[in-house]
Amino acid sequence: MTNDQNFETNLLWEKAKTIYLSSLLSQEDKSQVERYFSMISSVKRDGNTITIITSNQYAADYLKTNYSDRLKKCLELISPEAAIELTFDYQKTAPIQIQPARRMESSFSEPVRRSTFVSTIPLNEDYTFSNFVSGASNSFAIAAAKAVVSNPGRVGYNPLFIHGGTGLGKTHLMQAIGNELKLNRPEMAICYLTAEEYLNEYINYMKEGNIHKFREIYRSVDILLIDDVQFFQKGKEIQEEFFNNFNALKDSKKQIVMTSDVAPKNLPASIEVRLISRFEGGMLHEIESPNYETRLAILKKKTENSDVNIPDFALEYIADNIKSHVRAMEGALATVEVFLSANKDLILDKNILNQILDDFIKKEVTYRKLTIEEIQKACAEQYGISIEDILSHERTQTLVTPRQLAMYISRKYTSKGLQEIASVFDKKHATIINGVKTIQQRISNEPELKAKLEDILSSFGYKLSDAMD
Ligand code: ADP
Ligand code: MG
């Protein structure tokens, strides 16, 4: 395959991926799909056959079983001229090597300056600071990330913990730190991994009976970037290992940066308290949803290098209608781009835009950012009780019904995960699951309760049918 073809294939894949990701509603779905997508090491095309190559067989099988149909549809949407055959394969990645510069120094010559990058996943070169649009929703996080770049390991910024909903730019910002340091501090050993990959690494080294090697690698990096630490839940041993690694790095003034979809205090209960308090021990910043101006600026940035000329009103239309997260905007933008390049003579207007983006806009309605607190308040008001009653553990039926209703709405009409809901309600997971189930059963038998639910929903501009799957 020539470079050009390679580029085309990658572009095709990137677009299909964007459209696919932006079509998912719940945070959990997205995080899961992203985890598997992050195990894709390359994409090849031979005629109409596209092969997705992953770093392990399990991921290849999993992607094939679970995502192949919908991915195929996305690819065909972009490349409509031919039916696409989608296959999956795997290639074991080369083992990670680390040679920090200081070990190569010799007293006879200048220290060898070479960048040392430790990761099973390459950094995305587009994820730079200059490609990251600043706005009120993220300016503190950007400032902290830049401070880390100019002075890694600095007191008060270690660790840097960035949290926020899916698709708001956490990975981009974290990789921008990595990319910038790679460029300007080539002597530094930089490590970027997702928590999931860190876990896999640990298991692999364990299996080989080579745990000291694992420690040697992960304790000798100069900066450790760990994405999506909410997935750190499995296993006591790995948490112990990470705890020790964390302390070792911090003690030697090495920088640690982490991202998560929730604040440390809302991380799953299965993550040890001592780890959570370590996560909170440095600088904490949230990335929020961008406002209209920032959304528009992001869209403009994303079209800077595009071959297709997208009129301003189309960008404004997207910024106006797609507000939930940046990835959804990118999906809408990619869809418009694809449409325009397939229909070169067409003059775009609002009606056409409305049609092409119909799916995206419909999803937005259900994705509107309802907070759990808002829901609790609405349920309390509807039943004439207080927020304290909702949060209490008292089990009289007059309190249990509105409380469970609030749980039900939080679960079915927001993209919040179970962990977060349980934490805001100050209840166990099982209590939330039970509450949701109870209401589900009751509304099919009790028209009065159903009417109450509809009332509360309509106060948010929702209908019963807006529930997520
Ligand atoms: P997260 O890790 O929070 O789920 P990502 O970092 O993967 O989100 O971002 C999703 C997409 O949105 C990426 O393509 C990223 O480049 C883009 N994006 C998010 N925020 C911004 C921003 N402020 N400026 C430019 N692009 C952004
Ligand atoms: Mg991410």
Short mmCIF file of C-alpha atoms and ligand atoms in Angstrom, two decimals:
data_model
loop_
_atom_site.label_atom_id
_atom_site.label_comp_id
_atom_site.label_asym_id
_atom_site.label_seq_id
_atom_site.Cartn_x
_atom_site.Cartn_y
_atom_site.Cartn_z
CA MET A 1 0.00 0.00 0.00
CA THR A 2 1.38 3.42 -0.87
CA ASN A 3 1.60 6.19 1.68
CA ASP A 4 -1.27 7.98 0.03
CA GLN A 5 -3.50 4.95 0.20
CA ASN A 6 -2.46 4.43 3.74
CA PHE A 7 -3.36 7.98 4.56
CA GLU A 8 -6.74 7.60 2.83
CA THR A 9 -7.48 4.42 4.73
CA ASN A 10 -6.55 5.96 8.04
CA LEU A 11 -8.69 8.96 7.29
CA LEU A 12 -11.60 6.73 6.37
CA TRP A 13 -11.16 4.79 9.56
CA GLU A 14 -10.83 7.92 11.70
CA LYS A 15 -14.05 9.28 10.27
CA ALA A 16 -15.93 6.02 10.69
CA LYS A 17 -14.69 5.82 14.24
CA THR A 18 -15.76 9.38 14.99
CA ILE A 19 -19.21 8.80 13.59
CA TYR A 20 -19.53 5.56 15.46
CA LEU A 21 -18.41 6.99 18.77
CA SER A 22 -20.61 10.00 18.43
CA SER A 23 -23.61 7.76 17.85
CA LEU A 24 -23.31 6.18 21.29
CA LEU A 25 -25.40 7.58 24.02
CA SER A 26 -24.30 6.39 27.37
CA GLN A 27 -21.02 7.20 29.00
CA GLU A 28 -20.47 3.56 29.82
CA ASP A 29 -20.90 2.45 26.21
CA LYS A 30 -18.50 5.09 25.04
CA SER A 31 -15.83 4.30 27.53
CA GLN A 32 -16.04 0.64 26.71
CA VAL A 33 -15.88 1.12 22.95
CA GLU A 34 -12.96 3.50 23.37
CA ARG A 35 -11.11 0.98 25.42
CA TYR A 36 -11.36 -1.57 22.66
CA PHE A 37 -10.61 0.96 19.96
CA SER A 38 -7.46 1.92 21.79
CA MET A 39 -6.20 -1.62 21.21
CA ILE A 40 -6.36 -1.13 17.45
CA SER A 41 -2.83 -0.74 16.19
CA SER A 42 -3.47 -0.23 12.47
CA VAL A 43 -6.02 -0.39 9.70
CA LYS A 44 -5.27 -1.77 6.25
CA ARG A 45 -7.23 -1.73 3.05
CA ASP A 46 -7.05 -4.11 0.15
CA GLY A 47 -9.68 -3.29 -2.47
CA ASN A 48 -12.93 -3.29 -0.62
CA THR A 49 -11.63 -5.27 2.28
CA ILE A 50 -10.70 -3.33 5.35
CA THR A 51 -8.75 -5.12 8.03
CA ILE A 52 -8.62 -3.86 11.55
CA ILE A 53 -5.49 -5.00 13.32
CA THR A 54 -5.37 -5.09 17.09
CA SER A 55 -2.60 -5.64 19.56
CA ASN A 56 -4.09 -8.85 20.90
CA GLN A 57 -6.36 -11.63 19.78
CA TYR A 58 -8.94 -11.05 22.44
CA ALA A 59 -9.56 -7.50 21.23
CA ALA A 60 -9.82 -8.68 17.62
CA ASP A 61 -12.42 -11.29 18.55
CA TYR A 62 -14.31 -8.91 20.74
CA LEU A 63 -14.45 -6.16 18.14
CA LYS A 64 -15.56 -8.63 15.53
CA THR A 65 -18.38 -10.06 17.60
CA ASN A 66 -19.63 -6.83 19.02
CA TYR A 67 -18.90 -3.99 16.69
CA SER A 68 -18.42 -5.31 13.22
CA ASP A 69 -21.94 -4.68 11.86
CA ARG A 70 -22.22 -1.14 13.03
CA LEU A 71 -18.67 -0.27 12.08
CA LYS A 72 -19.31 -1.60 8.62
CA LYS A 73 -22.31 0.69 8.31
CA CYS A 74 -20.26 3.70 9.34
CA LEU A 75 -17.57 2.82 6.82
CA GLU A 76 -20.16 2.45 4.10
CA LEU A 77 -21.70 5.75 5.00
CA ILE A 78 -18.39 7.39 4.25
CA SER A 79 -17.39 5.25 1.33
CA PRO A 80 -20.77 4.62 -0.28
CA GLU A 81 -19.49 3.60 -3.68
CA ALA A 82 -18.80 0.00 -2.69
CA ALA A 83 -19.84 -2.64 -0.22
CA ILE A 84 -17.14 -3.00 2.37
CA GLU A 85 -15.82 -6.22 3.73
CA LEU A 86 -14.59 -5.84 7.27
CA THR A 87 -12.15 -8.29 8.82
CA PHE A 88 -10.25 -8.38 12.07
CA ASP A 89 -6.81 -9.64 12.86
CA TYR A 90 -4.14 -9.18 15.48
CA GLN A 91 -0.43 -8.66 15.60
CA LYS A 92 1.44 -8.80 18.83
CA THR A 93 3.12 -5.49 19.49
CA ALA A 94 6.81 -5.45 20.15
CA PRO A 95 7.62 -5.51 23.84
CA ILE A 96 8.11 -2.14 25.40
CA GLN A 97 11.66 -0.95 25.62
CA ILE A 98 12.94 1.70 27.89
CA GLN A 99 16.34 3.26 27.86
CA PRO A 100 16.27 6.46 29.81
CA ALA A 101 18.91 8.85 28.62
CA ARG A 102 20.70 8.95 31.93
CA ARG A 103 21.59 5.28 31.62
CA MET A 104 23.28 5.98 28.33
CA GLU A 105 25.39 8.82 29.60
CA SER A 106 29.09 8.21 29.69
CA SER A 107 31.86 10.30 31.17
CA PHE A 108 33.69 10.38 27.84
CA SER A 109 31.07 11.86 25.63
CA GLU A 110 28.12 14.18 25.69
CA PRO A 111 25.03 12.52 27.05
CA VAL A 112 23.10 10.87 24.28
CA ARG A 113 19.98 12.91 23.76
CA ARG A 114 17.18 10.77 22.61
CA SER A 115 13.55 10.78 23.30
CA THR A 116 12.34 7.83 25.21
CA PHE A 117 8.75 7.01 24.91
CA VAL A 118 7.26 4.13 26.78
CA SER A 119 3.83 3.04 25.78
CA THR A 120 1.84 0.37 24.11
CA ILE A 121 -0.27 3.08 22.50
CA PRO A 122 1.34 5.77 20.39
CA LEU A 123 0.49 9.39 21.11
CA ASN A 124 -1.81 11.00 18.58
CA GLU A 125 0.29 13.71 16.96
CA ASP A 126 -2.73 15.93 16.43
CA TYR A 127 -3.37 16.12 20.13
CA THR A 128 -1.28 19.21 20.76
CA PHE A 129 -1.80 22.35 22.80
CA SER A 130 -2.09 24.44 19.67
CA ASN A 131 -4.91 22.25 18.39
CA PHE A 132 -6.72 22.49 21.69
CA VAL A 133 -9.18 25.34 21.89
CA SER A 134 -9.30 27.17 25.18
CA GLY A 135 -12.49 28.41 26.79
CA ALA A 136 -14.08 28.90 30.17
CA SER A 137 -14.81 25.17 30.35
CA ASN A 138 -11.20 24.08 30.23
CA SER A 139 -8.85 27.03 30.79
CA PHE A 140 -7.78 25.97 34.28
CA ALA A 141 -7.04 22.46 33.12
CA ILE A 142 -5.01 23.83 30.20
CA ALA A 143 -3.05 26.16 32.49
CA ALA A 144 -2.26 23.27 34.83
CA ALA A 145 -1.21 21.05 31.93
CA LYS A 146 1.12 23.76 30.64
CA ALA A 147 2.55 24.27 34.11
CA VAL A 148 3.35 20.57 34.21
CA VAL A 149 5.11 20.80 30.87
CA SER A 150 7.27 23.72 31.93
CA ASN A 151 8.17 22.19 35.24
CA PRO A 152 7.37 18.48 35.52
CA GLY A 153 7.14 17.18 39.06
CA ARG A 154 6.59 20.62 40.54
CA VAL A 155 5.21 20.73 44.04
CA GLY A 156 1.47 21.26 44.20
CA TYR A 157 0.95 19.92 40.67
CA ASN A 158 1.82 16.33 41.35
CA PRO A 159 -0.27 14.46 40.53
CA LEU A 160 -2.32 16.47 38.08
CA PHE A 161 -5.78 14.95 37.98
CA ILE A 162 -8.11 15.99 35.16
CA HIS A 163 -11.69 14.81 35.22
CA GLY A 164 -14.82 15.42 33.18
CA GLY A 165 -17.42 13.74 30.98
CA THR A 166 -16.62 11.68 27.91
CA GLY A 167 -15.56 13.47 24.78
CA LEU A 168 -14.62 16.75 26.45
CA GLY A 169 -10.91 16.62 25.68
CA LYS A 170 -9.21 14.88 28.60
CA THR A 171 -7.21 12.49 26.44
CA HIS A 172 -6.34 15.27 24.03
CA LEU A 173 -4.99 17.47 26.80
CA MET A 174 -3.08 14.66 28.45
CA GLN A 175 -1.46 13.64 25.18
CA ALA A 176 -0.64 17.29 24.49
CA ILE A 177 1.53 17.16 27.61
CA GLY A 178 3.23 14.05 26.23
CA ASN A 179 3.69 15.49 22.75
CA GLU A 180 5.10 18.76 24.01
CA LEU A 181 7.56 17.06 26.33
CA LYS A 182 8.61 14.64 23.62
CA LEU A 183 9.53 17.61 21.51
CA ASN A 184 11.15 19.86 24.06
CA ARG A 185 12.58 17.47 26.59
CA PRO A 186 13.93 14.61 24.51
CA GLU A 187 15.92 13.31 27.44
CA MET A 188 12.77 12.51 29.34
CA ALA A 189 11.20 9.07 29.46
CA ILE A 190 7.52 9.67 28.91
CA CYS A 191 4.92 7.02 29.45
CA TYR A 192 1.35 7.19 28.24
CA LEU A 193 -1.08 4.40 29.02
CA THR A 194 -4.68 3.85 29.83
CA ALA A 195 -5.35 2.32 33.22
CA GLU A 196 -6.63 -0.71 31.33
CA GLU A 197 -3.34 -1.08 29.47
CA TYR A 198 -1.39 -0.65 32.66
CA LEU A 199 -3.39 -3.51 34.07
CA ASN A 200 -2.70 -5.64 30.98
CA GLU A 201 0.98 -4.88 31.21
CA TYR A 202 1.02 -5.88 34.82
CA ILE A 203 -0.74 -9.16 34.07
CA ASN A 204 1.63 -9.93 31.19
CA TYR A 205 4.72 -9.37 33.30
CA MET A 206 3.17 -11.36 36.12
CA LYS A 207 2.53 -14.30 33.81
CA GLU A 208 6.12 -14.22 32.67
CA GLY A 209 7.21 -14.18 36.30
CA ASN A 210 8.93 -10.92 35.54
CA ILE A 211 7.37 -8.48 37.90
CA HIS A 212 10.68 -6.81 38.75
CA LYS A 213 10.96 -5.86 35.09
CA PHE A 214 7.52 -4.27 35.23
CA ARG A 215 8.64 -2.26 38.24
CA GLU A 216 11.89 -1.31 36.61
CA ILE A 217 10.06 0.06 33.60
CA TYR A 218 7.26 1.89 35.29
CA ARG A 219 9.35 3.29 38.10
CA SER A 220 12.04 4.69 35.86
CA VAL A 221 9.87 6.95 33.74
CA ASP A 222 10.08 10.69 34.17
CA ILE A 223 6.45 11.31 33.52
CA LEU A 224 3.60 8.87 33.82
CA LEU A 225 0.38 9.73 31.98
CA ILE A 226 -2.46 7.40 32.93
CA ASP A 227 -5.71 7.86 31.10
CA ASP A 228 -9.11 6.78 32.42
CA VAL A 229 -8.17 5.74 35.92
CA GLN A 230 -11.81 4.93 36.62
CA PHE A 231 -10.94 1.54 35.13
CA PHE A 232 -8.43 0.83 37.84
CA GLN A 233 -10.97 -1.11 39.77
CA LYS A 234 -9.98 -4.67 39.20
CA GLY A 235 -7.80 -6.44 41.66
CA LYS A 236 -6.20 -5.54 44.93
CA GLU A 237 -2.74 -6.49 43.74
CA ILE A 238 -2.65 -4.10 40.84
CA GLN A 239 -3.85 -1.30 43.07
CA GLU A 240 -1.11 -2.14 45.55
CA GLU A 241 1.39 -2.15 42.71
CA PHE A 242 0.16 1.16 41.40
CA PHE A 243 0.17 2.65 44.87
CA ASN A 244 3.81 1.74 45.33
CA ASN A 245 4.70 2.87 41.84
CA PHE A 246 2.93 6.15 42.44
CA ASN A 247 4.81 6.75 45.69
CA ALA A 248 8.14 5.81 44.16
CA LEU A 249 7.63 8.24 41.30
CA LYS A 250 6.38 11.02 43.50
CA ASP A 251 9.21 10.60 45.98
CA SER A 252 11.71 11.02 43.19
CA LYS A 253 9.82 14.11 41.94
CA LYS A 254 8.60 12.47 38.76
CA GLN A 255 5.38 13.82 37.34
CA ILE A 256 2.14 11.85 37.32
CA VAL A 257 -0.90 12.94 35.33
CA MET A 258 -4.22 11.15 35.46
CA THR A 259 -7.61 11.52 33.86
CA SER A 260 -10.94 10.09 34.86
CA ASP A 261 -14.57 10.56 33.94
CA VAL A 262 -15.41 11.42 37.54
CA ALA A 263 -13.75 13.32 40.37
CA PRO A 264 -11.60 11.15 42.66
CA LYS A 265 -14.23 11.24 45.40
CA ASN A 266 -16.77 9.75 42.99
CA LEU A 267 -14.54 6.94 41.78
CA PRO A 268 -15.91 3.42 42.22
CA ALA A 269 -15.90 2.13 45.75
CA SER A 270 -13.67 -0.73 44.60
CA ILE A 271 -10.78 1.72 44.27
CA GLU A 272 -8.92 1.87 47.54
CA VAL A 273 -9.32 4.93 49.73
CA ARG A 274 -5.59 5.43 50.07
CA LEU A 275 -5.26 5.61 46.27
CA ILE A 276 -8.08 8.12 46.05
CA SER A 277 -6.46 10.31 48.65
CA ARG A 278 -3.22 10.16 46.64
CA PHE A 279 -5.16 11.21 43.54
CA GLU A 280 -6.49 14.19 45.44
CA GLY A 281 -3.10 15.15 46.79
CA GLY A 282 -1.99 17.40 43.95
CA MET A 283 -3.84 19.57 41.45
CA LEU A 284 -7.42 18.75 40.52
CA HIS A 285 -9.26 20.22 37.55
CA GLU A 286 -12.51 19.53 35.82
CA ILE A 287 -13.15 19.97 32.11
CA GLU A 288 -16.74 21.01 31.59
CA SER A 289 -18.94 21.18 28.51
CA PRO A 290 -17.86 24.03 26.25
CA ASN A 291 -20.12 27.05 25.70
CA TYR A 292 -21.31 28.20 22.26
CA GLU A 293 -18.27 30.36 21.46
CA THR A 294 -15.87 27.60 22.41
CA ARG A 295 -17.87 25.03 20.45
CA LEU A 296 -17.74 27.21 17.38
CA ALA A 297 -14.02 27.86 17.83
CA ILE A 298 -13.41 24.11 18.13
CA LEU A 299 -15.36 23.46 14.93
CA LYS A 300 -13.37 26.13 13.10
CA LYS A 301 -10.15 24.61 14.34
CA LYS A 302 -11.23 21.16 13.18
CA THR A 303 -11.98 22.43 9.67
CA GLU A 304 -8.75 24.40 9.28
CA ASN A 305 -7.05 21.69 7.31
CA SER A 306 -10.07 20.16 5.68
CA ASP A 307 -10.33 19.88 1.88
CA VAL A 308 -14.05 20.38 2.02
CA ASN A 309 -15.24 23.91 2.44
CA ILE A 310 -17.92 24.00 5.07
CA PRO A 311 -19.83 27.28 5.19
CA ASP A 312 -19.88 29.22 8.45
CA PHE A 313 -23.62 28.87 8.89
CA ALA A 314 -23.19 25.10 8.93
CA LEU A 315 -20.60 25.34 11.70
CA GLU A 316 -22.87 27.69 13.60
CA TYR A 317 -25.73 25.28 13.12
CA ILE A 318 -23.69 22.43 14.59
CA ALA A 319 -22.44 24.57 17.50
CA ASP A 320 -26.01 25.64 18.16
CA ASN A 321 -27.56 22.19 18.06
CA ILE A 322 -24.92 19.82 19.31
CA LYS A 323 -23.90 20.71 22.78
CA SER A 324 -23.33 17.54 24.71
CA HIS A 325 -19.71 16.88 23.95
CA VAL A 326 -17.00 17.65 21.46
CA ARG A 327 -16.92 14.19 20.02
CA ALA A 328 -20.58 14.44 19.00
CA MET A 329 -19.74 17.71 17.25
CA GLU A 330 -16.89 16.05 15.44
CA GLY A 331 -19.23 13.28 14.35
CA ALA A 332 -21.71 15.83 12.99
CA LEU A 333 -18.92 17.70 11.25
CA ALA A 334 -17.53 14.53 9.68
CA THR A 335 -21.03 13.64 8.48
CA VAL A 336 -21.44 17.03 6.82
CA GLU A 337 -17.98 16.76 5.25
CA VAL A 338 -18.70 13.32 3.90
CA PHE A 339 -22.02 14.47 2.53
CA LEU A 340 -20.54 17.52 0.85
CA SER A 341 -17.71 15.65 -0.77
CA ALA A 342 -20.15 13.07 -2.11
CA ASN A 343 -22.50 15.76 -3.44
CA LYS A 344 -20.16 18.36 -4.83
CA ASP A 345 -22.74 20.40 -6.73
CA LEU A 346 -25.17 20.68 -3.96
CA ILE A 347 -25.83 23.97 -2.26
CA LEU A 348 -26.12 23.40 1.40
CA ASP A 349 -28.95 25.04 3.30
CA LYS A 350 -30.50 24.72 6.75
CA ASN A 351 -33.11 22.22 5.61
CA ILE A 352 -30.53 19.88 4.19
CA LEU A 353 -28.38 20.27 7.29
CA ASN A 354 -31.34 19.45 9.41
CA GLN A 355 -31.87 16.27 7.47
CA ILE A 356 -28.26 15.10 7.43
CA LEU A 357 -27.87 15.79 11.12
CA ASP A 358 -31.24 14.51 12.16
CA ASP A 359 -29.82 11.56 14.09
CA PHE A 360 -27.32 13.69 15.93
CA ILE A 361 -29.91 16.24 16.91
CA LYS A 362 -32.33 13.61 18.15
CA LYS A 363 -29.62 12.17 20.33
CA GLU A 364 -28.87 15.56 21.78
CA VAL A 365 -32.34 15.75 23.27
CA THR A 366 -31.70 12.68 25.36
CA TYR A 367 -28.17 13.71 26.11
CA ARG A 368 -29.08 17.03 27.63
CA LYS A 369 -27.07 17.48 30.74
CA LEU A 370 -29.47 16.80 33.55
CA THR A 371 -27.72 16.66 36.87
CA ILE A 372 -28.59 14.13 39.52
CA GLU A 373 -29.08 16.99 41.97
CA GLU A 374 -31.68 18.60 39.67
CA ILE A 375 -33.53 15.31 39.49
CA GLN A 376 -33.49 14.84 43.24
CA LYS A 377 -34.84 18.35 43.70
CA ALA A 378 -37.65 17.86 41.18
CA CYS A 379 -38.72 14.56 42.76
CA ALA A 380 -38.63 16.03 46.25
CA GLU A 381 -40.77 18.97 45.13
CA GLN A 382 -43.24 16.79 43.33
CA TYR A 383 -43.84 14.81 46.54
CA GLY A 384 -43.53 17.72 48.96
CA ILE A 385 -40.50 16.34 50.76
CA SER A 386 -36.99 17.70 51.23
CA ILE A 387 -33.66 16.84 49.58
CA GLU A 388 -32.54 15.54 52.99
CA ASP A 389 -35.44 13.09 52.85
CA ILE A 390 -34.29 11.89 49.43
CA LEU A 391 -30.78 11.41 50.73
CA SER A 392 -31.78 9.88 54.03
CA HIS A 393 -31.83 6.17 54.77
CA GLU A 394 -35.29 6.24 56.26
CA ARG A 395 -37.45 3.60 54.71
CA THR A 396 -41.03 4.84 55.07
CA GLN A 397 -42.93 4.44 51.82
CA THR A 398 -43.66 8.19 51.50
CA LEU A 399 -39.92 8.75 51.19
CA VAL A 400 -38.94 5.57 49.40
CA THR A 401 -41.09 6.20 46.31
CA PRO A 402 -39.75 9.68 45.45
CA ARG A 403 -36.24 8.54 46.33
CA GLN A 404 -36.46 5.54 44.01
CA LEU A 405 -38.08 7.64 41.33
CA ALA A 406 -35.11 10.01 41.47
CA MET A 407 -32.79 7.02 41.14
CA TYR A 408 -34.77 5.77 38.19
CA ILE A 409 -34.67 9.11 36.35
CA SER A 410 -30.95 9.52 37.08
CA ARG A 411 -30.27 6.12 35.65
CA LYS A 412 -32.56 6.25 32.62
CA TYR A 413 -32.43 9.87 31.55
CA THR A 414 -28.83 10.89 32.12
CA SER A 415 -25.56 9.43 30.95
CA LYS A 416 -24.27 9.19 34.52
CA GLY A 417 -22.74 5.91 35.56
CA LEU A 418 -23.96 3.77 38.40
CA GLN A 419 -20.93 4.71 40.47
CA GLU A 420 -21.67 8.37 40.30
CA ILE A 421 -25.38 7.96 40.97
CA ALA A 422 -24.67 5.79 43.99
CA SER A 423 -22.23 8.34 45.27
CA VAL A 424 -24.56 11.34 44.88
CA PHE A 425 -27.38 9.41 46.55
CA ASP A 426 -24.96 8.23 49.21
CA LYS A 427 -26.23 4.70 48.73
CA LYS A 428 -24.80 1.35 47.71
CA HIS A 429 -24.88 0.25 44.04
CA ALA A 430 -27.29 -2.52 44.89
CA THR A 431 -29.70 0.00 46.40
CA ILE A 432 -29.71 2.02 43.20
CA ILE A 433 -30.17 -1.05 41.01
CA ASN A 434 -33.00 -2.21 43.22
CA GLY A 435 -34.64 1.23 43.18
CA VAL A 436 -34.51 1.42 39.39
CA LYS A 437 -35.97 -2.07 39.07
CA THR A 438 -38.77 -1.38 41.51
CA ILE A 439 -39.87 1.76 39.68
CA GLN A 440 -39.61 0.01 36.33
CA GLN A 441 -42.05 -2.65 37.53
CA ARG A 442 -44.33 -0.25 39.31
CA ILE A 443 -44.84 2.13 36.39
CA SER A 444 -46.22 -0.65 34.23
CA ASN A 445 -48.90 -1.40 36.85
CA GLU A 446 -49.54 1.99 38.44
CA PRO A 447 -50.83 4.64 36.05
CA GLU A 448 -50.69 7.24 38.81
CA LEU A 449 -47.01 6.75 39.39
CA LYS A 450 -46.41 6.78 35.66
CA ALA A 451 -48.22 10.12 35.43
CA LYS A 452 -46.02 11.54 38.20
CA LEU A 453 -42.95 10.38 36.34
CA GLU A 454 -44.21 12.01 33.16
CA ASP A 455 -44.85 15.23 35.05
CA ILE A 456 -41.34 15.36 36.43
CA LEU A 457 -39.85 14.49 33.07
CA SER A 458 -41.85 17.13 31.30
CA SER A 459 -40.54 19.75 33.73
CA PHE A 460 -37.18 18.99 32.11
CA GLY A 461 -38.61 18.96 28.60
CA TYR A 462 -38.39 15.18 28.41
CA LYS A 463 -40.84 12.50 27.34
CA LEU A 464 -41.05 8.94 28.66
CA SER A 465 -39.67 7.70 25.36
CA ASP A 466 -36.46 9.69 25.84
CA ALA A 467 -35.16 7.00 28.17
CA MET A 468 -31.80 5.51 27.30
CA ASP A 469 -31.48 1.83 26.51
P1 ADP B 1 -12.14 12.50 26.48
O1 ADP B 1 -10.80 11.86 26.67
O2 ADP B 1 -12.45 13.54 27.50
O3 ADP B 1 -13.26 11.52 26.33
P2 ADP B 1 -11.00 13.33 23.99
O4 ADP B 1 -9.76 13.97 24.47
O5 ADP B 1 -10.91 11.98 23.38
O6 ADP B 1 -12.12 13.32 25.12
O7 ADP B 1 -11.70 14.35 22.97
C1 ADP B 1 -12.68 13.96 22.04
C2 ADP B 1 -12.47 14.71 20.77
O8 ADP B 1 -12.79 16.07 20.96
C3 ADP B 1 -11.02 14.68 20.31
O9 ADP B 1 -10.98 14.51 18.92
C4 ADP B 1 -10.46 16.04 20.71
O10 ADP B 1 -9.48 16.48 19.80
C5 ADP B 1 -11.70 16.90 20.60
N1 ADP B 1 -11.68 18.03 21.55
C6 ADP B 1 -12.19 18.06 22.80
N2 ADP B 1 -12.01 19.27 23.35
C7 ADP B 1 -11.36 20.02 22.45
C8 ADP B 1 -10.89 21.38 22.43
N3 ADP B 1 -11.05 22.19 23.48
N4 ADP B 1 -10.29 21.80 21.32
C9 ADP B 1 -10.13 21.00 20.26
N5 ADP B 1 -10.54 19.73 20.20
C10 ADP B 1 -11.16 19.23 21.27
MG MG B 2 -10.32 9.84 26.88
#
